[in-house]
Every structure is written in C-alpha cells, then in structure tokens.
Amino acid sequence: MAPPDTISRVESVNEDDSVEKSHSELNRQLLEVQWNQDEEKHILRRLDFYLIPLVMVMFFTLNLDRGNISNALTDNLMGDLSITQETVNTGNSLVYVGICIGDIPANLLIQKVGADIWLPCQLLAWGLVATFQAFIKNRSGFLATRFLLGLCESGFIPGTLWYLTKWYTKRELGKRTVLFFIGSYTANLLNGLIAYGLLRLRGRCGLAGWQWLFLIGSFLLVIRQDGLATLTVGLTTLFLLPRDPTRGNSIIKLPFSTFTKRETDILLGRIVRDNPYNTDPRDAHLSQFQIVVSVLTDWKVWMHCSMALLGLQYSAPLGTYSPSIIKSFGYGTFNSNLLVMPNSALLIITTFSLSWWSDRANSRSIPIIFAALWLLTGLIVLDTLPHNHSNWTFYAFLVFTGGSPSWHPLNVAWLQANQPTPRRRAIAVALYMAMTNLSAVPASHIFQARDKPYYHDGFKILFIMAAMAIALMVAMRGAYMWLNGRIERGKGTLEGGEVDRGFRYQL
C-alpha cells in the first residue's frame, strides 16, 4: 500500500527512468489495495458532499458576475452609458476574447501552482472586477471591464474540470461535471430574482438600478446589508479546497484532515484501476510545449472543439437577450426578469436528468445527440413561427429552447475520458473551453437591432449551426467505434506510445 506522500516524491524526480520505475511501483502498490463496495460508496458520498458543493458555489459566483449584464440591459444601461446594442455585443465578445487568451496559459499554470490555490485566487480577482463595473461611466469603461472580467475568469472552468478528474473515474465524471455546471445554471435562475429586487433601488444614493446590480449583485447571497461577497467565497475555498487525493488538506492547513490514510489509498486505487495512464509517466519526458503541440495536432480534440464551436452558438445571444425579448411583449423591467427564471429551472432539471441517463448507460454520444435534437427543434420553431403568433406561444418555445438539456458538460466529460494522461487532459480541456468561448464572439453579434423583437434571422443562423453540430456528433461516435475496433484487433496506438489492450475509448 502506497503512503500518500509517495506521489509527492515521484513528482520531484527528474530522471525519466526513475520516474517510470517509481510510477510502475506506485501503480503496483495501489492495485494491491483492496476495499469493499460499502467502503467505496461511503468515500464517494463524502467526496460528493464535500468537494462538489465547493466547486458549484465557485461556478455560481462566476456566472452571477458574468451574466447579470442581461438583467442590467432592462434598466436602461445603454441609455445611461450612451452606448448602442452593437457596443453591448462587442463588450460581450470581449469577455470571451479575454477568456480565450488566458485559457491555455492558465491551465499550464494550474498544474504548477495547484488548483487549490489558483482557483480561489481567480475568484478573488473576478469578484473585484465585477464589483467595479458599478462605477463605469462610458463606452470605454464598459468595454475595458468586460475584457478584464473575461481575462480573470479564463481557465477557471477547464481548470476545475481537470481538478475533478483527479478524484473521479470516467464513469462517474458525467454526473459530477453536470453538477458543476448546475452551479452556473443556478446563477442564471437566481439572476432574475436578484435583479427583480436590486433594480428597484434606482435613484438610491444617486445610483442607477444596474449599478446596484453590479455592486451588490457580485455578492453571493444577500443575507444582511453587507451580504456574503464573492471575495468571501474565494477566501473560504482557499481554506477548504483540498489539493488532490495524495494531499487531502488545503494549502492552508486546517486542524483536521479531509480524508484518512485509508480513504486516500482507496481514492488513488480507484483512479489507477479506472485508467492506469492517470499515474503513468508515458509523457513525463515531454516538455509542456511538446504536450501542447501533441494536443493541438490531435484530430479527435478538434472534432470535440468543432462540435462546441457550432452547437453552442445559441447560448450567448439567448442568454443576453431573453429578458429584453420578454420585455418587448409589454412587460415591465421587473416582471421581464422574473419570467426568464423558468428557462433556467427547466435547464437544471433536464441537464441533470441527461447526466443521470449518460452515467447509467455509460454513454456520452447518444445523450448528447438527443439533447442537441431537442435544441434544434426549439430553434426551428422560433424561426418559423408566423408573425401573427401569440406572444405566449413565442414565450413557451423560448422556455422550451432555453430549457433544453445542455450537452456541453457531457461533451467535456467525453473529451476528458478519452485523453490518456492528466497532462494531455488539462491542455485538451483548456483548448476545448477556449474554442467554446471563442464561439460566443461571433454569437454575440447574431441578434441584431434591426431584427428585433423576435430575431427570426438570428434563430435561422442558430438552427443551421446546430444541425451541423449534430452531424459532427454522429461522426465522432463513429470515429471512436472505429478506433476501438482497431484496438481489439491489436492495431491501435495511443498518444505517446502503444495502447494498453484493456483501454477503450468511451462512446
């Protein structure tokens, strides 16, 4: 049985042969660890109740700070700052440009610094930027803070997803990845409710409602006047977030251990049995630059990225302008923000159900294709509704489309499961998330002012792209089936060397 500090000693060895020998011995020792099903269930339950809420709350604060722009638009933000809808679209694009610029560098740094330090520090940074949005006065300030917000958030999502692979097996990652994203979707749900209250403060202390939204809306929960700030969440996670299974404590040592020695051995043993390459040194001799090049030249990674580039175009325009579309039906500022909430509530329910099905069936592609077909149906209806339709009919399909199960978290889990080593996994997910955010740059300009209020031209573009993404999803499943067939015939190779005959790409 390997002591928890064995991996720490291995990481500091420079000689490739020594690393290989040490890792082989470590794998052998971990494979000898025995446990029963009840022990594993107990540890998994502890892990779920401790780790998942922490990362969910962190993602919640990210989307709360990023997404309240849609609510601010209903409170005359454009008029107060003397900006146009095109400027708002450009500002939203700059958020994603900042994220794209920083995604891969951030995920190289997180491997050096550690997720337990890097992620909370990011939260502190974007919390400050989000709060100072309340003091912008003009177009330049709006664009600058949107870019800085994206830059501070860059790498957070792929970094957290990489961090989760250190704790969970391939089969378990689907549901946990979705739970992580539900933290974001919950922010979408509560943004409308928070905006309903805060926008009513317009005129207090000489501030507009949208300024109160940025100022107090960056708080996680409004319990008293001072609330619990995003900064408090950052400091709390710095104390509580464990480093990895080999070092259960956070970097700031608490007077208790997150996991016992026995639990640590079981956690590591599970990961090794799930995929021996998780602690395998097959790419230990490669530099970070070589790993990046290897990932950039992997066609499978680009297939997943292309699915996101095409299939997630709907998210940015629908998220930004849904409250404004509803307001055009004749509702006031406050009610239009409340009426967005059913979208997010349905999204949470359907996405979690999709992840449950995916994990139970041990399949990613079929649930992903199902979710994409649901979205496609909604987009086609929104584009083809006649001009004399009832506003309630349009609203119903807006909820149907916005509440379609998100296949994005499952696609991330699918990509991670089919990357053989942790170093490749971190870069692949960072590249994928960069491409996902890049898709939001043109997507932010799909809904044009001339196409208001129903944006039929915009929805036509979105459903064409969604259809192309579905074709890629089907092709991706077929490609992995073909690769598994080659492995079974003894002809398969894996990035970095020969494939283990027990390895299979997840479908």
Short mmCIF file of C-alpha atoms in Angstrom, two decimals:
data_model
loop_
_atom_site.label_atom_id
_atom_site.label_comp_id
_atom_site.label_asym_id
_atom_site.label_seq_id
_atom_site.Cartn_x
_atom_site.Cartn_y
_atom_site.Cartn_z
CA MET A 1 0.00 0.00 0.00
CA ALA A 2 1.50 3.31 -1.06
CA PRO A 3 1.78 6.05 1.52
CA PRO A 4 0.15 9.32 0.49
CA ASP A 5 3.44 11.17 0.12
CA THR A 6 4.81 8.70 -2.44
CA ILE A 7 3.49 10.69 -5.37
CA SER A 8 4.95 13.90 -3.99
CA ARG A 9 8.40 12.31 -4.04
CA VAL A 10 7.85 10.94 -7.53
CA GLU A 11 6.91 14.35 -8.89
CA SER A 12 10.27 15.80 -7.87
CA VAL A 13 12.33 13.14 -9.71
CA ASN A 14 13.88 14.40 -12.93
CA GLU A 15 15.32 11.24 -14.48
CA ASP A 16 12.85 9.59 -16.85
CA ASP A 17 13.88 6.03 -15.94
CA SER A 18 13.48 6.74 -12.24
CA VAL A 19 10.08 8.30 -12.83
CA GLU A 20 8.93 5.28 -14.84
CA LYS A 21 10.17 2.84 -12.21
CA SER A 22 8.62 4.84 -9.37
CA HIS A 23 5.27 5.15 -11.11
CA SER A 24 5.22 1.46 -12.02
CA GLU A 25 5.88 0.56 -8.39
CA LEU A 26 3.24 3.04 -7.27
CA ASN A 27 0.67 1.55 -9.66
CA ARG A 28 1.51 -1.96 -8.46
CA GLN A 29 1.08 -0.96 -4.82
CA LEU A 30 -2.18 0.84 -5.49
CA LEU A 31 -3.57 -2.10 -7.43
CA GLU A 32 -2.93 -4.25 -4.36
CA VAL A 33 -5.20 -2.06 -2.22
CA GLN A 34 -8.45 -3.91 -1.54
CA TRP A 35 -11.78 -2.44 -0.48
CA ASN A 36 -15.41 -3.44 -0.49
CA GLN A 37 -18.37 -1.77 -2.18
CA ASP A 38 -19.69 -0.24 1.04
CA GLU A 39 -16.33 1.46 1.71
CA GLU A 40 -16.24 2.90 -1.79
CA LYS A 41 -19.82 4.17 -1.57
CA HIS A 42 -19.09 5.82 1.77
CA ILE A 43 -15.96 7.59 0.46
CA LEU A 44 -17.70 8.64 -2.76
CA ARG A 45 -20.59 10.06 -0.74
CA ARG A 46 -18.16 12.02 1.47
CA LEU A 47 -16.35 13.29 -1.60
CA ASP A 48 -19.60 14.36 -3.26
CA PHE A 49 -20.87 16.21 -0.21
CA TYR A 50 -17.54 17.94 0.43
CA LEU A 51 -15.98 18.71 -2.95
CA ILE A 52 -18.90 19.19 -5.35
CA PRO A 53 -20.67 21.94 -3.33
CA LEU A 54 -17.39 23.91 -3.20
CA VAL A 55 -16.86 23.91 -6.96
CA MET A 56 -20.58 24.53 -7.60
CA VAL A 57 -20.54 27.64 -5.40
CA MET A 58 -17.44 28.92 -7.18
CA PHE A 59 -19.05 28.47 -10.60
CA PHE A 60 -22.23 30.06 -9.24
CA THR A 61 -20.34 33.26 -8.40
CA LEU A 62 -18.64 33.28 -11.81
CA ASN A 63 -21.90 33.19 -13.74
CA LEU A 64 -23.60 35.57 -11.33
CA ASP A 65 -20.89 38.14 -12.04
CA ARG A 66 -20.75 37.44 -15.78
CA GLY A 67 -24.46 37.01 -16.50
CA ASN A 68 -26.07 39.97 -14.75
CA ILE A 69 -25.43 42.10 -17.85
CA SER A 70 -28.65 40.68 -19.36
CA ASN A 71 -30.65 41.99 -16.39
CA ALA A 72 -28.83 45.34 -16.43
CA LEU A 73 -29.96 45.89 -20.03
CA THR A 74 -33.59 46.05 -18.91
CA ASP A 75 -32.73 49.03 -16.63
CA ASN A 76 -31.60 51.50 -19.31
CA LEU A 77 -27.90 50.60 -19.08
CA MET A 78 -27.41 51.60 -22.72
CA GLY A 79 -29.09 54.97 -22.20
CA ASP A 80 -27.15 55.79 -19.03
CA LEU A 81 -23.80 54.99 -20.66
CA SER A 82 -24.78 56.39 -24.09
CA ILE A 83 -23.94 53.11 -25.83
CA THR A 84 -25.70 51.09 -28.53
CA GLN A 85 -26.70 47.44 -28.78
CA GLU A 86 -23.67 46.93 -31.02
CA THR A 87 -21.43 48.16 -28.18
CA VAL A 88 -23.11 45.71 -25.80
CA ASN A 89 -22.48 42.92 -28.30
CA THR A 90 -18.84 43.99 -28.60
CA GLY A 91 -18.48 44.08 -24.81
CA ASN A 92 -19.86 40.57 -24.53
CA SER A 93 -17.46 39.45 -27.24
CA LEU A 94 -14.55 40.95 -25.29
CA VAL A 95 -15.44 38.82 -22.26
CA TYR A 96 -14.90 35.71 -24.36
CA VAL A 97 -11.81 37.12 -26.07
CA GLY A 98 -10.25 37.58 -22.63
CA ILE A 99 -11.17 34.02 -21.69
CA CYS A 100 -9.73 32.62 -24.93
CA ILE A 101 -6.45 34.49 -24.46
CA GLY A 102 -5.93 33.14 -20.95
CA ASP A 103 -7.40 29.62 -21.06
CA ILE A 104 -4.33 27.59 -22.09
CA PRO A 105 -1.72 29.66 -20.14
CA ALA A 106 -3.93 29.42 -17.04
CA ASN A 107 -4.12 25.65 -17.35
CA LEU A 108 -0.37 25.38 -17.69
CA LEU A 109 -0.02 27.43 -14.51
CA ILE A 110 -2.64 25.49 -12.55
CA GLN A 111 -0.57 22.32 -12.96
CA LYS A 112 2.39 24.11 -11.36
CA VAL A 113 0.61 26.16 -8.70
CA GLY A 114 -2.16 23.72 -7.80
CA ALA A 115 -5.91 24.04 -8.22
CA ASP A 116 -6.44 24.68 -4.51
CA ILE A 117 -4.50 27.98 -4.78
CA TRP A 118 -5.16 29.06 -8.35
CA LEU A 119 -8.95 28.68 -8.43
CA PRO A 120 -9.75 30.68 -5.25
CA CYS A 121 -7.33 33.42 -6.33
CA GLN A 122 -9.13 33.67 -9.66
CA LEU A 123 -12.40 34.04 -7.82
CA LEU A 124 -10.99 36.93 -5.79
CA ALA A 125 -9.78 38.63 -8.99
CA TRP A 126 -13.01 38.46 -10.97
CA GLY A 127 -15.02 39.43 -7.87
CA LEU A 128 -13.14 42.73 -7.70
CA VAL A 129 -13.59 43.44 -11.42
CA ALA A 130 -17.31 42.58 -11.30
CA THR A 131 -17.86 44.94 -8.36
CA PHE A 132 -16.06 47.85 -10.06
CA GLN A 133 -18.41 47.54 -13.07
CA ALA A 134 -20.81 49.61 -10.95
CA PHE A 135 -18.59 52.67 -11.42
CA ILE A 136 -18.22 52.71 -15.21
CA LYS A 137 -19.29 55.97 -16.86
CA ASN A 138 -18.90 55.48 -20.61
CA ARG A 139 -18.26 53.15 -23.53
CA SER A 140 -14.54 52.77 -22.82
CA GLY A 141 -15.11 51.77 -19.21
CA PHE A 142 -17.77 49.27 -20.23
CA LEU A 143 -15.53 47.58 -22.81
CA ALA A 144 -12.46 47.57 -20.54
CA THR A 145 -14.22 45.96 -17.57
CA ARG A 146 -15.86 43.32 -19.78
CA PHE A 147 -12.45 42.32 -21.18
CA LEU A 148 -10.84 42.25 -17.72
CA LEU A 149 -13.70 40.14 -16.37
CA GLY A 150 -13.08 37.54 -19.08
CA LEU A 151 -9.32 37.58 -18.53
CA CYS A 152 -9.72 36.99 -14.78
CA GLU A 153 -12.18 34.14 -15.41
CA SER A 154 -10.00 32.45 -18.05
CA GLY A 155 -9.01 28.90 -17.26
CA PHE A 156 -11.40 28.53 -14.32
CA ILE A 157 -13.80 26.08 -15.99
CA PRO A 158 -11.19 23.80 -17.66
CA GLY A 159 -9.01 24.04 -14.56
CA THR A 160 -11.82 22.85 -12.31
CA LEU A 161 -12.77 20.09 -14.73
CA TRP A 162 -9.15 18.89 -14.78
CA TYR A 163 -9.15 19.02 -10.97
CA LEU A 164 -12.25 16.77 -10.83
CA THR A 165 -10.50 14.09 -12.93
CA LYS A 166 -8.07 13.65 -10.04
CA TRP A 167 -10.93 12.45 -7.83
CA TYR A 168 -13.47 10.65 -10.05
CA THR A 169 -13.45 7.78 -12.54
CA LYS A 170 -14.52 8.15 -16.16
CA ARG A 171 -17.93 6.66 -15.49
CA GLU A 172 -18.56 9.00 -12.54
CA LEU A 173 -17.44 12.21 -14.24
CA GLY A 174 -20.58 12.81 -16.32
CA LYS A 175 -22.92 13.49 -13.42
CA ARG A 176 -20.29 15.40 -11.41
CA THR A 177 -19.39 17.56 -14.40
CA VAL A 178 -23.06 18.41 -14.86
CA LEU A 179 -23.43 19.17 -11.14
CA PHE A 180 -20.52 21.60 -11.50
CA PHE A 181 -22.28 23.31 -14.41
CA ILE A 182 -25.56 23.38 -12.48
CA GLY A 183 -23.80 25.86 -10.19
CA SER A 184 -23.68 28.15 -13.24
CA TYR A 185 -27.25 27.41 -14.28
CA THR A 186 -28.47 28.17 -10.76
CA ALA A 187 -26.92 31.63 -11.10
CA ASN A 188 -28.96 32.10 -14.29
CA LEU A 189 -32.05 31.06 -12.37
CA LEU A 190 -31.45 33.44 -9.46
CA ASN A 191 -30.14 36.35 -11.54
CA GLY A 192 -33.70 37.28 -12.47
CA LEU A 193 -34.86 37.15 -8.87
CA ILE A 194 -31.88 39.17 -7.61
CA ALA A 195 -32.37 41.70 -10.41
CA TYR A 196 -36.07 41.98 -9.55
CA GLY A 197 -35.10 43.29 -6.12
CA LEU A 198 -31.94 45.27 -6.87
CA LEU A 199 -33.20 47.16 -9.93
CA ARG A 200 -35.85 48.72 -7.69
CA LEU A 201 -33.04 50.63 -5.95
CA ARG A 202 -32.69 53.00 -8.93
CA GLY A 203 -32.22 56.52 -7.60
CA ARG A 204 -30.97 55.49 -4.17
CA CYS A 205 -27.67 57.20 -3.30
CA GLY A 206 -27.64 58.65 -6.80
CA LEU A 207 -27.08 55.23 -8.41
CA ALA A 208 -28.96 53.56 -11.25
CA GLY A 209 -30.58 50.17 -10.73
CA TRP A 210 -27.98 48.45 -12.91
CA GLN A 211 -25.21 49.97 -10.75
CA TRP A 212 -26.78 48.44 -7.65
CA LEU A 213 -26.97 45.17 -9.58
CA PHE A 214 -23.24 45.18 -10.34
CA LEU A 215 -22.33 46.45 -6.88
CA ILE A 216 -24.44 44.12 -4.74
CA GLY A 217 -25.07 41.52 -7.44
CA SER A 218 -21.45 40.40 -7.17
CA PHE A 219 -22.35 39.21 -3.69
CA LEU A 220 -23.18 35.56 -3.41
CA LEU A 221 -26.16 35.85 -1.09
CA VAL A 222 -27.89 38.89 0.29
CA ILE A 223 -28.43 38.00 3.94
CA ARG A 224 -27.98 41.41 5.52
CA GLN A 225 -26.98 44.74 4.06
CA ASP A 226 -23.37 43.66 3.77
CA GLY A 227 -24.13 40.13 2.48
CA LEU A 228 -21.61 37.44 1.65
CA ALA A 229 -19.29 38.80 -1.00
CA THR A 230 -17.71 36.82 -3.81
CA LEU A 231 -14.44 37.70 -2.11
CA THR A 232 -15.59 35.79 0.99
CA VAL A 233 -16.23 32.71 -1.14
CA GLY A 234 -12.70 33.00 -2.55
CA LEU A 235 -11.13 33.16 0.89
CA THR A 236 -13.31 30.31 2.18
CA THR A 237 -12.37 27.97 -0.67
CA LEU A 238 -8.71 28.82 -0.12
CA PHE A 239 -9.11 27.26 3.33
CA LEU A 240 -11.34 24.33 2.36
CA LEU A 241 -10.42 23.17 -1.16
CA PRO A 242 -8.24 20.01 -0.91
CA ARG A 243 -5.15 19.83 -3.11
CA ASP A 244 -5.54 16.33 -4.63
CA PRO A 245 -6.05 12.74 -3.38
CA THR A 246 -2.38 12.47 -2.39
CA ARG A 247 -2.58 15.55 -0.16
CA GLY A 248 -6.07 15.80 1.24
CA ASN A 249 -5.61 19.05 3.15
CA SER A 250 -5.92 22.50 1.64
CA ILE A 251 -2.75 24.59 1.28
CA ILE A 252 -3.78 26.50 4.44
CA LYS A 253 -3.73 23.62 6.92
CA LEU A 254 -6.84 23.14 9.00
CA PRO A 255 -6.86 21.26 12.32
CA PHE A 256 -8.50 18.28 10.63
CA SER A 257 -7.72 16.06 7.65
CA THR A 258 -10.18 15.91 4.77
CA PHE A 259 -9.52 12.20 4.19
CA THR A 260 -7.88 9.47 6.25
CA LYS A 261 -4.86 7.45 5.08
CA ARG A 262 -7.12 4.50 4.21
CA GLU A 263 -9.53 6.73 2.27
CA THR A 264 -6.65 8.31 0.36
CA ASP A 265 -5.38 4.87 -0.72
CA ILE A 266 -8.84 3.87 -1.92
CA LEU A 267 -9.32 7.14 -3.81
CA LEU A 268 -5.99 6.67 -5.60
CA GLY A 269 -6.61 2.97 -6.20
CA ARG A 270 -9.93 3.74 -7.88
CA ILE A 271 -8.32 6.22 -10.26
CA VAL A 272 -5.48 3.84 -11.19
CA ARG A 273 -7.82 0.92 -11.83
CA ASP A 274 -10.06 3.13 -13.93
CA ASN A 275 -7.16 4.26 -16.13
CA PRO A 276 -3.54 3.19 -15.44
CA TYR A 277 -2.34 6.15 -17.51
CA ASN A 278 -3.53 8.52 -14.76
CA THR A 279 -0.26 7.87 -12.93
CA ASP A 280 1.70 6.60 -15.93
CA PRO A 281 4.86 8.52 -16.96
CA ARG A 282 4.44 7.93 -20.72
CA ASP A 283 4.69 11.69 -21.31
CA ALA A 284 6.95 12.56 -18.34
CA HIS A 285 9.90 13.10 -20.67
CA LEU A 286 7.97 15.64 -22.75
CA SER A 287 8.07 19.38 -22.11
CA GLN A 288 4.89 21.40 -21.66
CA PHE A 289 5.42 22.79 -25.16
CA GLN A 290 5.56 19.28 -26.63
CA ILE A 291 2.36 18.33 -24.78
CA VAL A 292 0.61 21.41 -26.15
CA VAL A 293 1.76 20.60 -29.70
CA SER A 294 0.62 16.99 -29.27
CA VAL A 295 -2.86 18.11 -28.24
CA LEU A 296 -3.06 20.74 -30.97
CA THR A 297 -2.34 18.07 -33.60
CA ASP A 298 -4.89 15.57 -32.25
CA TRP A 299 -7.83 15.46 -34.68
CA LYS A 300 -10.15 13.98 -32.04
CA VAL A 301 -9.74 17.05 -29.84
CA TRP A 302 -10.58 19.29 -32.79
CA MET A 303 -13.72 17.27 -33.51
CA HIS A 304 -14.96 17.96 -29.97
CA CYS A 305 -13.99 21.63 -30.34
CA SER A 306 -15.86 21.91 -33.65
CA MET A 307 -18.98 20.47 -32.05
CA ALA A 308 -18.80 23.25 -29.45
CA LEU A 309 -17.99 25.99 -31.98
CA LEU A 310 -21.10 25.17 -33.98
CA GLY A 311 -23.50 23.77 -31.42
CA LEU A 312 -23.12 26.32 -28.61
CA GLN A 313 -23.68 29.46 -30.68
CA TYR A 314 -27.19 29.79 -29.24
CA SER A 315 -26.05 30.30 -25.64
CA ALA A 316 -24.67 33.86 -25.78
CA PRO A 317 -27.49 35.62 -27.69
CA LEU A 318 -30.27 33.72 -25.95
CA GLY A 319 -28.75 34.34 -22.52
CA THR A 320 -28.17 38.04 -23.15
CA TYR A 321 -31.42 39.00 -24.84
CA SER A 322 -34.12 36.71 -23.39
CA PRO A 323 -35.14 39.33 -20.76
CA SER A 324 -35.24 42.03 -23.45
CA ILE A 325 -37.34 39.85 -25.77
CA ILE A 326 -39.83 39.22 -22.97
CA LYS A 327 -39.88 42.94 -22.10
CA SER A 328 -40.86 43.67 -25.72
CA PHE A 329 -44.08 41.72 -25.08
CA GLY A 330 -45.22 44.61 -22.90
CA TYR A 331 -43.93 43.50 -19.50
CA GLY A 332 -42.13 45.89 -17.17
CA THR A 333 -38.47 45.71 -16.22
CA PHE A 334 -39.09 43.71 -13.06
CA ASN A 335 -41.53 41.13 -14.44
CA SER A 336 -39.45 40.51 -17.58
CA ASN A 337 -36.53 39.49 -15.36
CA LEU A 338 -38.74 37.14 -13.35
CA LEU A 339 -40.16 35.48 -16.47
CA VAL A 340 -36.68 34.31 -17.52
CA MET A 341 -36.46 32.06 -14.46
CA PRO A 342 -38.49 29.12 -15.89
CA ASN A 343 -35.84 28.72 -18.64
CA SER A 344 -33.12 28.16 -16.07
CA ALA A 345 -35.27 25.95 -13.84
CA LEU A 346 -36.11 23.66 -16.78
CA LEU A 347 -32.45 23.69 -17.88
CA ILE A 348 -31.30 22.44 -14.47
CA ILE A 349 -33.88 19.63 -14.37
CA THR A 350 -33.29 18.42 -17.93
CA THR A 351 -29.49 18.66 -17.77
CA PHE A 352 -29.25 16.69 -14.54
CA SER A 353 -31.64 14.05 -15.95
CA LEU A 354 -29.46 13.81 -19.06
CA SER A 355 -26.33 13.26 -16.96
CA TRP A 356 -28.07 10.58 -14.88
CA TRP A 357 -29.01 8.74 -18.08
CA SER A 358 -25.49 9.17 -19.50
CA ASP A 359 -23.73 7.76 -16.42
CA ARG A 360 -26.21 4.93 -16.02
CA ALA A 361 -25.83 3.91 -19.68
CA ASN A 362 -22.06 4.61 -19.64
CA SER A 363 -22.59 6.51 -22.88
CA ARG A 364 -21.90 10.10 -23.82
CA SER A 365 -22.70 10.34 -27.53
CA ILE A 366 -26.34 9.18 -27.52
CA PRO A 367 -27.48 11.56 -24.72
CA ILE A 368 -25.52 14.39 -26.37
CA ILE A 369 -27.23 13.82 -29.73
CA PHE A 370 -30.65 13.64 -28.01
CA ALA A 371 -30.07 16.99 -26.27
CA ALA A 372 -28.87 18.61 -29.50
CA LEU A 373 -32.00 17.41 -31.34
CA TRP A 374 -34.19 18.95 -28.61
CA LEU A 375 -32.40 22.28 -29.04
CA LEU A 376 -32.65 22.08 -32.83
CA THR A 377 -36.42 21.56 -32.62
CA GLY A 378 -36.86 24.67 -30.48
CA LEU A 379 -34.68 26.83 -32.72
CA ILE A 380 -36.58 25.78 -35.85
CA VAL A 381 -39.93 26.62 -34.23
CA LEU A 382 -38.71 30.03 -33.01
CA ASP A 383 -37.51 30.84 -36.54
CA THR A 384 -40.62 29.65 -38.38
CA LEU A 385 -43.40 30.97 -36.11
CA PRO A 386 -45.68 33.26 -38.18
CA HIS A 387 -45.65 37.00 -37.42
CA ASN A 388 -49.22 36.91 -36.10
CA HIS A 389 -48.35 34.39 -33.40
CA SER A 390 -49.32 34.91 -29.79
CA ASN A 391 -46.61 36.31 -27.55
CA TRP A 392 -47.34 33.50 -25.11
CA THR A 393 -46.66 30.94 -27.86
CA PHE A 394 -43.28 32.52 -28.54
CA TYR A 395 -42.56 32.65 -24.81
CA ALA A 396 -43.45 28.96 -24.41
CA PHE A 397 -40.97 27.94 -27.10
CA LEU A 398 -38.39 30.35 -25.70
CA VAL A 399 -38.63 28.41 -22.43
CA PHE A 400 -38.62 25.09 -24.31
CA THR A 401 -35.44 26.06 -26.18
CA GLY A 402 -33.64 27.79 -23.33
CA GLY A 403 -34.53 24.89 -21.03
CA SER A 404 -33.25 22.17 -23.37
CA PRO A 405 -30.72 19.88 -21.65
CA SER A 406 -27.20 21.21 -22.02
CA TRP A 407 -24.95 18.65 -23.74
CA HIS A 408 -21.89 20.85 -23.21
CA PRO A 409 -20.86 19.33 -19.80
CA LEU A 410 -21.19 15.80 -21.17
CA ASN A 411 -19.05 16.70 -24.18
CA VAL A 412 -16.36 17.92 -21.77
CA ALA A 413 -16.58 14.68 -19.78
CA TRP A 414 -16.41 12.69 -23.04
CA LEU A 415 -13.28 14.53 -24.16
CA GLN A 416 -11.60 14.09 -20.76
CA ALA A 417 -12.39 10.38 -20.58
CA ASN A 418 -10.68 9.78 -23.93
CA GLN A 419 -7.46 11.65 -23.11
CA PRO A 420 -4.92 9.13 -21.76
CA THR A 421 -2.81 11.20 -19.35
CA PRO A 422 -3.53 14.05 -16.91
CA ARG A 423 -1.18 16.47 -18.67
CA ARG A 424 -2.88 15.96 -22.03
CA ARG A 425 -6.27 16.12 -20.35
CA ALA A 426 -5.58 19.55 -18.84
CA ILE A 427 -4.47 21.07 -22.15
CA ALA A 428 -7.22 19.38 -24.20
CA VAL A 429 -9.96 20.69 -21.93
CA ALA A 430 -8.37 24.17 -21.88
CA LEU A 431 -8.33 24.19 -25.69
CA TYR A 432 -11.91 22.95 -25.80
CA MET A 433 -13.11 25.66 -23.39
CA ALA A 434 -11.18 28.30 -25.34
CA MET A 435 -12.98 27.22 -28.51
CA THR A 436 -16.29 27.19 -26.64
CA ASN A 437 -15.75 30.76 -25.52
CA LEU A 438 -14.49 31.71 -28.97
CA SER A 439 -17.85 30.57 -30.35
CA ALA A 440 -19.50 33.26 -28.22
CA VAL A 441 -17.57 36.04 -30.01
CA PRO A 442 -19.48 35.79 -33.32
CA ALA A 443 -22.55 34.52 -31.45
CA SER A 444 -22.76 37.80 -29.54
CA HIS A 445 -23.47 39.56 -32.87
CA ILE A 446 -26.11 37.15 -34.22
CA PHE A 447 -29.04 39.06 -32.70
CA GLN A 448 -29.03 42.47 -34.43
CA ALA A 449 -31.12 45.53 -33.50
CA ARG A 450 -32.76 45.55 -36.96
CA ASP A 451 -34.12 42.04 -36.28
CA LYS A 452 -35.95 42.95 -33.04
CA PRO A 453 -38.05 41.83 -31.26
CA TYR A 454 -38.28 38.18 -32.41
CA TYR A 455 -34.86 37.83 -34.09
CA HIS A 456 -36.08 35.42 -36.79
CA ASP A 457 -32.91 35.85 -38.87
CA GLY A 458 -30.80 35.13 -35.80
CA PHE A 459 -32.69 31.94 -34.97
CA LYS A 460 -32.27 30.77 -38.58
CA ILE A 461 -28.48 31.06 -38.27
CA LEU A 462 -28.55 29.24 -34.93
CA PHE A 463 -30.54 26.23 -36.14
CA ILE A 464 -28.32 25.78 -39.21
CA MET A 465 -25.25 25.68 -36.97
CA ALA A 466 -26.96 23.30 -34.53
CA ALA A 467 -27.75 20.91 -37.39
CA MET A 468 -24.09 20.92 -38.48
CA ALA A 469 -23.02 20.18 -34.90
CA ILE A 470 -25.32 17.13 -34.77
CA ALA A 471 -23.67 15.75 -37.92
CA LEU A 472 -20.28 16.07 -36.19
CA MET A 473 -21.60 14.31 -33.06
CA VAL A 474 -22.68 11.31 -35.11
CA ALA A 475 -19.30 11.29 -36.89
CA MET A 476 -17.45 11.46 -33.55
CA ARG A 477 -19.28 8.41 -32.22
CA GLY A 478 -18.47 6.53 -35.42
CA ALA A 479 -14.80 7.52 -35.18
CA TYR A 480 -14.45 6.23 -31.61
CA MET A 481 -16.17 2.96 -32.57
CA TRP A 482 -13.65 2.56 -35.41
CA LEU A 483 -10.70 3.27 -33.09
CA ASN A 484 -11.96 0.73 -30.53
CA GLY A 485 -12.18 -1.83 -33.32
CA ARG A 486 -8.52 -1.23 -34.17
CA ILE A 487 -7.54 -1.69 -30.50
CA GLU A 488 -9.41 -5.00 -30.35
CA ARG A 489 -7.51 -6.18 -33.43
CA GLY A 490 -4.21 -5.16 -31.81
CA LYS A 491 -3.58 -2.32 -34.25
CA GLY A 492 -4.40 0.62 -32.01
CA THR A 493 -1.98 3.22 -30.71
CA LEU A 494 -2.44 5.90 -28.10
CA GLU A 495 -0.84 9.32 -27.91
CA GLY A 496 2.64 8.75 -26.52
CA GLY A 497 3.02 5.04 -27.29
CA GLU A 498 1.35 1.67 -27.60
CA VAL A 499 -2.15 1.35 -26.22
CA ASP A 500 -2.99 -0.88 -23.28
CA ARG A 501 -5.20 -3.71 -24.62
CA GLY A 502 -7.66 -3.02 -21.79
CA PHE A 503 -8.16 0.61 -22.80
CA ARG A 504 -11.27 1.59 -24.75
CA TYR A 505 -12.47 4.96 -25.95
CA GLN A 506 -15.72 5.92 -24.30
CA LEU A 507 -18.70 6.12 -26.63
#
